[in-house]
Coordinates of C-alpha atoms in Angstrom, one line a residue:
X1 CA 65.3 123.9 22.3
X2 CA 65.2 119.9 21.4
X3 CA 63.2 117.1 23.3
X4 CA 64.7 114.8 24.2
X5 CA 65.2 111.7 25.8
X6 CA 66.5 111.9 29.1
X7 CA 68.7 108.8 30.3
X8 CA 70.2 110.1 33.5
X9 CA 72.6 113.1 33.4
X10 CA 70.5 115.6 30.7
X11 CA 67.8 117.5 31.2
X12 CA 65.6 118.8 28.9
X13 CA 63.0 121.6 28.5
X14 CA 60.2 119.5 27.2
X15 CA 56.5 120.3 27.1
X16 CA 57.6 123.1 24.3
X17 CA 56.2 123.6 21.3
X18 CA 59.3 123.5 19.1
X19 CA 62.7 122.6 18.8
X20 CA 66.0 124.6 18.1
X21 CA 63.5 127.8 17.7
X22 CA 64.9 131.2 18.8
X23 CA 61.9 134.1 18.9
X24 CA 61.2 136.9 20.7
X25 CA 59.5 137.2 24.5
X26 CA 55.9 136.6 24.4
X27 CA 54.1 140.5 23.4
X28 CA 50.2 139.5 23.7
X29 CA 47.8 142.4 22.7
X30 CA 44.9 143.6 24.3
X31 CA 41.1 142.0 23.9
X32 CA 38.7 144.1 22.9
X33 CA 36.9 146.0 25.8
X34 CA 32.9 145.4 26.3
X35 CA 30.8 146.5 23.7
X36 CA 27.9 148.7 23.8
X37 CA 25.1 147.5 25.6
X38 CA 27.2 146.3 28.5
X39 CA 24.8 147.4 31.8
X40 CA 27.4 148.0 35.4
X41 CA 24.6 150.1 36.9
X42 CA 21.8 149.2 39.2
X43 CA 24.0 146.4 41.5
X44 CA 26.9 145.3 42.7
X45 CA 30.2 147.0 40.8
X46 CA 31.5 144.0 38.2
X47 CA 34.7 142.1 39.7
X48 CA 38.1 142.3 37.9
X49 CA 38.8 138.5 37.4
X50 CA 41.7 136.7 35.9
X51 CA 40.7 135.0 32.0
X52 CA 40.6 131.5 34.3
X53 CA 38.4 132.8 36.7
X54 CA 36.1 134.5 34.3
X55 CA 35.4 131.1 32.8
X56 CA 34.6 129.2 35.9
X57 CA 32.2 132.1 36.6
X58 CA 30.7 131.7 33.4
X59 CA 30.3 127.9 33.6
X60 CA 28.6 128.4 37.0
X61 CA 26.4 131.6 35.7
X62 CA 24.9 129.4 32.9
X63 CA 22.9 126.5 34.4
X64 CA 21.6 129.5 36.8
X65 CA 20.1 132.0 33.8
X66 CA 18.6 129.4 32.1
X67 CA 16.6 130.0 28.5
X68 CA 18.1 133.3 29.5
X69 CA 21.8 132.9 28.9
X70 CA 23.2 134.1 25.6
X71 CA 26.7 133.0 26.3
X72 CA 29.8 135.7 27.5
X73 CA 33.2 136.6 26.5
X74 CA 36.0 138.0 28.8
X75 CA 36.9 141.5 28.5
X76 CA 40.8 141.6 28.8
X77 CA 40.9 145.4 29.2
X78 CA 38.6 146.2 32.3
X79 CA 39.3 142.2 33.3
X80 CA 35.6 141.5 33.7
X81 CA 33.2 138.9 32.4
X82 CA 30.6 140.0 30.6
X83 CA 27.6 138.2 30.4
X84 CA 25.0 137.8 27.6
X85 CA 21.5 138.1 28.8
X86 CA 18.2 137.6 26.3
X87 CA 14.9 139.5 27.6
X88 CA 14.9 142.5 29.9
X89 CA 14.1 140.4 33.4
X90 CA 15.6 142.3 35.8
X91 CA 16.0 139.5 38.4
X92 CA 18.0 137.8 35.7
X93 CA 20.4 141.2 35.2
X94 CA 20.8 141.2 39.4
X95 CA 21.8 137.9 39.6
X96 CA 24.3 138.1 37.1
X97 CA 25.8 141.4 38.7
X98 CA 25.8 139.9 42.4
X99 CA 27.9 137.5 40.7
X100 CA 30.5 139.4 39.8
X101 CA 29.7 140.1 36.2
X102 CA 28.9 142.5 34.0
X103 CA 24.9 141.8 31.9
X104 CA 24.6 143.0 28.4
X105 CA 21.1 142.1 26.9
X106 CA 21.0 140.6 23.4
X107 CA 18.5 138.5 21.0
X108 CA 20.2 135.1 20.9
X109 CA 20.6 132.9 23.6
X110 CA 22.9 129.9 23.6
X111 CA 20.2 127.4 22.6
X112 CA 19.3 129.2 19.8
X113 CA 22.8 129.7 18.7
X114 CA 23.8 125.6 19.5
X115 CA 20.7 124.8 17.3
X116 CA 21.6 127.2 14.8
X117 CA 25.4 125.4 14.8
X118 CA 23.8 121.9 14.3
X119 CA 21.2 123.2 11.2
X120 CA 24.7 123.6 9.9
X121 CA 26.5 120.9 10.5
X122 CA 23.5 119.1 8.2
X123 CA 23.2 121.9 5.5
X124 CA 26.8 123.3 5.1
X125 CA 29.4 120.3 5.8
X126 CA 31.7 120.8 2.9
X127 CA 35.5 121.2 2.4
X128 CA 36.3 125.1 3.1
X129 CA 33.7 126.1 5.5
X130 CA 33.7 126.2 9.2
X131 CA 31.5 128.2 12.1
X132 CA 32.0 128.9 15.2
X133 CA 30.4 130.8 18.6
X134 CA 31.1 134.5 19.0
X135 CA 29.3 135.6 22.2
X136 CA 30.9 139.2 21.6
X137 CA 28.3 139.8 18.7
X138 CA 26.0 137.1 19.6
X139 CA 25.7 135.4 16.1
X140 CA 27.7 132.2 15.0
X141 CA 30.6 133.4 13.0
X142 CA 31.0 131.2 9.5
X143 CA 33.8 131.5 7.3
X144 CA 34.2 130.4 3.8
X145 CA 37.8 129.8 2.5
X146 CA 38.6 130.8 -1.2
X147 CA 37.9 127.6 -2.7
X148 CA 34.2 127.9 -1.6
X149 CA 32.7 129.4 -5.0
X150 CA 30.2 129.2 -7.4
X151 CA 27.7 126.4 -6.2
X152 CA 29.2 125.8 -3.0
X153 CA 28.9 129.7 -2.0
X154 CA 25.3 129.9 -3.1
X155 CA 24.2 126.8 -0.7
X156 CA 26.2 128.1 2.3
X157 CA 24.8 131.4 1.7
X158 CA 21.1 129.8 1.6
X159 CA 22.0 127.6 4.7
X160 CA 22.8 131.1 6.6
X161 CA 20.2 132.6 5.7
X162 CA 18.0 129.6 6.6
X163 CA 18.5 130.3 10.2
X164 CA 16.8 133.4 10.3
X165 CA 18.3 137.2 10.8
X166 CA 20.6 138.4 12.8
X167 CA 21.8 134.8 14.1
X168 CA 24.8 134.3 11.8
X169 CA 27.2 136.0 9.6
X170 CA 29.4 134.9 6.9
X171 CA 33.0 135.9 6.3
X172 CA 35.6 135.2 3.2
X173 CA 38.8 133.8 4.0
X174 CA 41.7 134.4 1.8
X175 CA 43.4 131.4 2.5
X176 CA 42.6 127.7 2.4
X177 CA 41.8 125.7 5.7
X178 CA 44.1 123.0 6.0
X179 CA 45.9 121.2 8.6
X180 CA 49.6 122.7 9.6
X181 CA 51.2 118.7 9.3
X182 CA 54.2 119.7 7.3
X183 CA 57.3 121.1 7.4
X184 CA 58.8 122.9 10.2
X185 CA 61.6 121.3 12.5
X186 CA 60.2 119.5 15.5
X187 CA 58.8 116.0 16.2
X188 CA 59.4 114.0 13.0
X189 CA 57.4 110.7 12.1
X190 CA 56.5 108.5 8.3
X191 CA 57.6 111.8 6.8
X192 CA 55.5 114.0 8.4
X193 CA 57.0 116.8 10.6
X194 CA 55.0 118.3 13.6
X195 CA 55.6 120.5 16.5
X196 CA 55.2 118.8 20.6
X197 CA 52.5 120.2 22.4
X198 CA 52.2 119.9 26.3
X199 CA 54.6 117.2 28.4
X200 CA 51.8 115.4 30.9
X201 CA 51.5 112.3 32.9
X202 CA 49.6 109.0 32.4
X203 CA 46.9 107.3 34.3
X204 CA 49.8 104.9 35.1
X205 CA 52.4 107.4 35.8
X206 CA 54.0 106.9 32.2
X207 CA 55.8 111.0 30.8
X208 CA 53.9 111.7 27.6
X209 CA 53.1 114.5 25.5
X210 CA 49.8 115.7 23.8
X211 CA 50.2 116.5 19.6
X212 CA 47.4 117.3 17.0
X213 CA 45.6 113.9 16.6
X214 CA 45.9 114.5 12.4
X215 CA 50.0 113.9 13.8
X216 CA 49.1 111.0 15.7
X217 CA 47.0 109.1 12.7
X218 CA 50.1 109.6 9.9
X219 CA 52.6 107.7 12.1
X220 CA 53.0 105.9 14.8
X221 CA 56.8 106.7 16.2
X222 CA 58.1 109.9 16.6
X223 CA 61.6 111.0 16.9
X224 CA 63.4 114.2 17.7
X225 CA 64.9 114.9 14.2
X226 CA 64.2 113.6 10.8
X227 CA 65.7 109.5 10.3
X228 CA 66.1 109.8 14.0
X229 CA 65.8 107.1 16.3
X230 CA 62.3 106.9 17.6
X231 CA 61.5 108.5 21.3
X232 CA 58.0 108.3 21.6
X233 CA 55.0 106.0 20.6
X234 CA 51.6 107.1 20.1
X235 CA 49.3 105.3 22.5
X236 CA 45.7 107.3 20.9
X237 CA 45.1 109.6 18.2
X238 CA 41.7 111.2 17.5
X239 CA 40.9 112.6 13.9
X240 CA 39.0 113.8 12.1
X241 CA 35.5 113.7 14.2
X242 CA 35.7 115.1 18.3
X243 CA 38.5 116.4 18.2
X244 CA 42.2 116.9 17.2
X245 CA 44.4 115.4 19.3
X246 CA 46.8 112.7 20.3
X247 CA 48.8 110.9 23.6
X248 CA 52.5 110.0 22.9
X249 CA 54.2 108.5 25.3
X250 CA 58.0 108.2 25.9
X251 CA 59.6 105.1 24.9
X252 CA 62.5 105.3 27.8
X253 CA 60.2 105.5 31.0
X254 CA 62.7 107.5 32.9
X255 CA 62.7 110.5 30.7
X256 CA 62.2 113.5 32.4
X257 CA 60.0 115.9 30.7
X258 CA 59.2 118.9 32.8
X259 CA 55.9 120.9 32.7
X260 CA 57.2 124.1 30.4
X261 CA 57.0 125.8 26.8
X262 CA 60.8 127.4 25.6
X263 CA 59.6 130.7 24.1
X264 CA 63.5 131.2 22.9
X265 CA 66.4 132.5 23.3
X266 CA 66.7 130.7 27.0
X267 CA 63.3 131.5 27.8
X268 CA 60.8 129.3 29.5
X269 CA 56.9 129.7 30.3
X270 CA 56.1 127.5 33.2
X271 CA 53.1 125.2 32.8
X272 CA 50.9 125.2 35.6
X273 CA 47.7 123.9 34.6
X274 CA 45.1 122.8 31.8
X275 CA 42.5 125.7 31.6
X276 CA 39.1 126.3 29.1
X277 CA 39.4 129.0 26.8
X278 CA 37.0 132.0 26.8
X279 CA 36.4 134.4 23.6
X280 CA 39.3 137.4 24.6
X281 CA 41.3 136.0 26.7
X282 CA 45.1 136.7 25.0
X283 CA 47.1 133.9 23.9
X284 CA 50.3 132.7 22.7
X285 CA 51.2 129.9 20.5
X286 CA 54.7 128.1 19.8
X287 CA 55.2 126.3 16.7
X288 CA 58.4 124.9 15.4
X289 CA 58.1 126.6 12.0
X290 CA 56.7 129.9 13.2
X291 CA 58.1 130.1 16.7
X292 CA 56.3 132.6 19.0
X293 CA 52.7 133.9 18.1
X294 CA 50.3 135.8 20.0
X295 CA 46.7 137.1 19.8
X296 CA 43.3 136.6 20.9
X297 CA 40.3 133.4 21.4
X298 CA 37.6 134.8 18.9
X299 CA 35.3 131.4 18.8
X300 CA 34.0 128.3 20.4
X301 CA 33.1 125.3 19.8
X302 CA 34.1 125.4 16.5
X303 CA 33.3 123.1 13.8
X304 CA 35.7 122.8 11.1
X305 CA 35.5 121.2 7.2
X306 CA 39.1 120.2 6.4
X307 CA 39.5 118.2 3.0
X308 CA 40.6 115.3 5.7
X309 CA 37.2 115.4 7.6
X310 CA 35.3 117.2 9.8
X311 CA 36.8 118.0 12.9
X312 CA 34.2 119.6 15.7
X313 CA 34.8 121.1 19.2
X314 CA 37.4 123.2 18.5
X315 CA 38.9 126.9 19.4
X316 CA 38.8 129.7 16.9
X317 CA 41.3 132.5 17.4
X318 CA 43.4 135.3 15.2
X319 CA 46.9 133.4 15.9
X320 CA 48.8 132.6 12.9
X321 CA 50.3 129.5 12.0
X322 CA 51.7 127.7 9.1
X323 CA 52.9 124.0 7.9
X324 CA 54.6 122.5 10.7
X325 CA 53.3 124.2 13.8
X326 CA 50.7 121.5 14.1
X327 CA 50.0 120.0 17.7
X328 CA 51.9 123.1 19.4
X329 CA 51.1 124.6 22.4
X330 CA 48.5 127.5 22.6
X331 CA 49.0 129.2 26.0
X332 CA 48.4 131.8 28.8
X333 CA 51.8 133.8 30.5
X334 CA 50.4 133.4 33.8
X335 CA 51.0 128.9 32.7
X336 CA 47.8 127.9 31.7
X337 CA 47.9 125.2 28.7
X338 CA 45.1 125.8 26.7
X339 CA 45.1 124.2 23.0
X340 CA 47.0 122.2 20.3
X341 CA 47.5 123.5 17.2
X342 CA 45.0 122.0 14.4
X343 CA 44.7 123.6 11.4
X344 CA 43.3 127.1 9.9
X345 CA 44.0 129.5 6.8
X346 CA 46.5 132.0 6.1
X347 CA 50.1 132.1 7.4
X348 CA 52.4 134.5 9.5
X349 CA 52.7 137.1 6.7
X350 CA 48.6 137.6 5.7
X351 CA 47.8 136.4 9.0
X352 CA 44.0 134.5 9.4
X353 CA 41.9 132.1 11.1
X354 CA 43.4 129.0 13.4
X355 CA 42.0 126.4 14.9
X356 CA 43.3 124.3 18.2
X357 CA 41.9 121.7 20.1
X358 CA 40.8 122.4 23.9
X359 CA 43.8 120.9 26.0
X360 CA 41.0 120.0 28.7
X361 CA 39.5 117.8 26.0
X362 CA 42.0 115.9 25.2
X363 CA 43.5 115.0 28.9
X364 CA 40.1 113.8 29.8
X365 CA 39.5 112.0 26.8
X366 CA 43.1 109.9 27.3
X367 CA 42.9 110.0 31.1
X368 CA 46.2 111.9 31.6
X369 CA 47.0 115.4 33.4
X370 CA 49.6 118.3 32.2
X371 CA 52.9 117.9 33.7
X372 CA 53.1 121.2 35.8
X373 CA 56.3 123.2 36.2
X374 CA 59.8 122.3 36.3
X375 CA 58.7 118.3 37.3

C-alpha cells in the first residue's frame, strides 16, 4: 500500500504503517493468564472485559485504593483485570471485586514502584539501559543492552540494588537499543526513511498523520518515495525527552486519508479510536521494513537511554522491529490505535524488546484526534 496524496479521483488507504508491504493476516497470541495469588473468592464473580475496558477500570480502581494500589495488568485469557493490592485489608479486596476485578495481594504498590523509577532516572541514565513497570510481577523490569559492561554494569547493578529487595530486576539484552530510523520503504525525508503511523485530524480540520518524533526532528518534508516530491510537512516533533512523537500534516489540504492500517495483501484494519495500553493486552505492529508483527504490552511507563537522549513515557512490549519501521502503527484488531514505533533491541529474527510511544500522548500533546474508519 502507498500514501498518497489524494487530488480528486484516487483514494488511498492511509493511516497504515507501510507502503507496498504484503504480510500475512494479523495472528496475535495469547497473554499470559493470572498468576498465582490472584483471589476470585469471597465476592462478586470477576467480569470478562475487553483490553479497553480493563483499562478504564483500572484508571477508575486507582484513585479509590489509594496507598493500597499496586498497579494491574489484563489477563487476555480469562479477559479479566487483575488488580494488584498491598496489605491484606479486606475492604480494599471487596471493593476491588464489586468492581469487576479480580485482587491479587503483593508487596509493592505503585508509589513505591514510581519512586523506585525516578531513583533511577538519577542513578542509572546512561546509553544502553532502560526500565520499565511490570505490574504482573510487581517489580520495575530494567534491561541492560550488550554494550552495558564492565563499569557501567557494576553501577546499574548497585543502583538496583539501591532500591531495596524484591522491587526490581535486571535483565541482559542481546541487542543494542537504538531507534528503528533507517531503512525500510515508506515515508522518506533528508535521507532518513520511516514508516506512517496513524492518519488523524487537526484542531483546524487539516488531514495529518502521527510518526516517531526522532522522524520528525531529522527532516522536515516527507515524501512518499525516496527524491519524491514532498507530501507532508511536519508541524511538531518531540525527541528525545516526553516522548517520541511527531504531527505531519498534508501539504494538499484536500487529501483524503482515511482512518485505517493495510495489514497486506488487500487487507485493512479499521481504526476506530486512540486507546491506553495495559500490560497483556495483544498487539500488532506494521512497519514498512518488517510488515506485520504481533505480540504482547509487557511495560509501562517506560524510560528509555538511547545514544540520542533519553526518551521517557513510553510502552514496553515483546514486538519486534527493525530499521525502518520507526513511527508505525502499534494496534488492537478490534481498531484501537495504540503506539508509534520508537526504538528497542533485537530484530525480527532474535526477536527483543520495543519501545512505542502512547498514541493518546501524542494527540493530546498536538491537539489532534485519530481519523476513524474509512473517513
Amino acid at each position: 500500500m502507498r500514501h498518497k496524496r489524494i487530488p480528486k479521483r484516487k483514494a488511498v488507504l492511509a493511516g497504515a504503517a507501510a507502503m507496498g508491504v504484503a504480510t500475512a493476516g494479523v495472528l496475535l497470541q495469547h497473554a499470559g493468564a493470572a498468576e498465582p495469588g490472584a483471589e476470585g473468592a469471597a465476592g462478586p464473580a470477576a467480569q470478562q472485559v475487553s483490553a479497553a475496558s480493563a483499562t478504564r477500570l483500572a484508571e477508575r480502581l486507582a484513585p479509590r485504593l489509594g496507598d493500597a494500589y499496586g498497579g494491574a495488568f489484563y489477563d487476555g485469557d480469562e479477559r479479566r483485570l487483575v488488580v494488584n493490592v498491598v496489605g491484606d485489608d479486606a475492604d480494599v479486596k471487596a471493593r476491588v471485586r464489586e468492581a469487576g476485578a479480580v485482587p491479587r495481594s503483593v508487596r509493592n504498590s505503585a508509589d513505591t514502584l514510581g519512586t523506585a523509577t525516578r531513583t533511577l532516572a538519577g542513578r542509572a541514565d546512561m546509553p544502553g539501559t532502560a526500565w520499565a513497570t511490570d505490574p504482573r510481577t510487581n517489580q520495575i523490569l530494567v534491561t541492560a543492552d550488550r554494550t552495558v559492561t564492565g563499569k557501567k554494569w557494576d553501577r546499574l547493578e548497585k543502583s538496583v540494588a539501591s532500591l531495596g529487595t524484591g522491587v526490581a530486576r535486571v535483565e541482559k539484552s542481546a541487542g543494542e537499543f537504538k531507534l528503528f530510523g533507517s531503512g525500510g520503504d515508506a515515508i522518506f525525508g533528508g535521507g532518513a526513511r520511516c514508516s506512517l503511523g496513524f492518519n488523524v485530524t487537526t484542531q483546524d480540520g487539516s488531514p495529518g498523520f502521527l510518526t516517531a518524533g526522532h522522524c520528525g526532528v531529522a527532516a522536515q518534508q516527507w515524501s512518499e518515495e525516496q527524491g519524491g516530491a514532498p507530501v507532508g510537512t511536519v508541524q511538531a516533533a518531540t525527541f528525545p525527552g516526553d516522548g517520541d512523537f511527531a504531527l505531519v500534516t498534508y501539504d494538499d489540504p484536500a487529501t483524503a486519508a482515511p482512518g485505517v492500517v493495510d495489514t497486506g495483501d488487500g487487507r485493512t484494519t479499521q481504526i476506530v479510536r486512540a486507546a491506553d495500553a495495559a500490560v497483556g493486552l495483544e498487539v500488532a505492529r506494521m512497519g514498512s521494513t518488517t510488515g506485520l508483527r504481533e505480540g504482547v504490552v509487557t511495560g509501562l511507563n517506560a524510560t528509555v537511554n538511547y545514544p540520542e537522549g533519553t526518551v521517557t513515557g513510553l510502552i514496553q512490549t515483546d514486538v519486534c522491529a527493525e530499521p525502518g519501521d520507526s513511527g508505525g502503527s502499534l494496534f488492537t484488531r478490534d481498531g484501537s490505535a495504540i503506539g508509534l514505533t520508537s526504538g528497542g533491541s533485537g530484530d525480527c529474527t532474535a526477536g527483543g524488546e520495543t519501545f512505542f510511544q502512547p498514541v493518546t500522548t501524542a494527540l493530546a500533546a498536538v491537539g489532534a484526534e485519530i481519523t476513524a474508519g474509512e473517513g
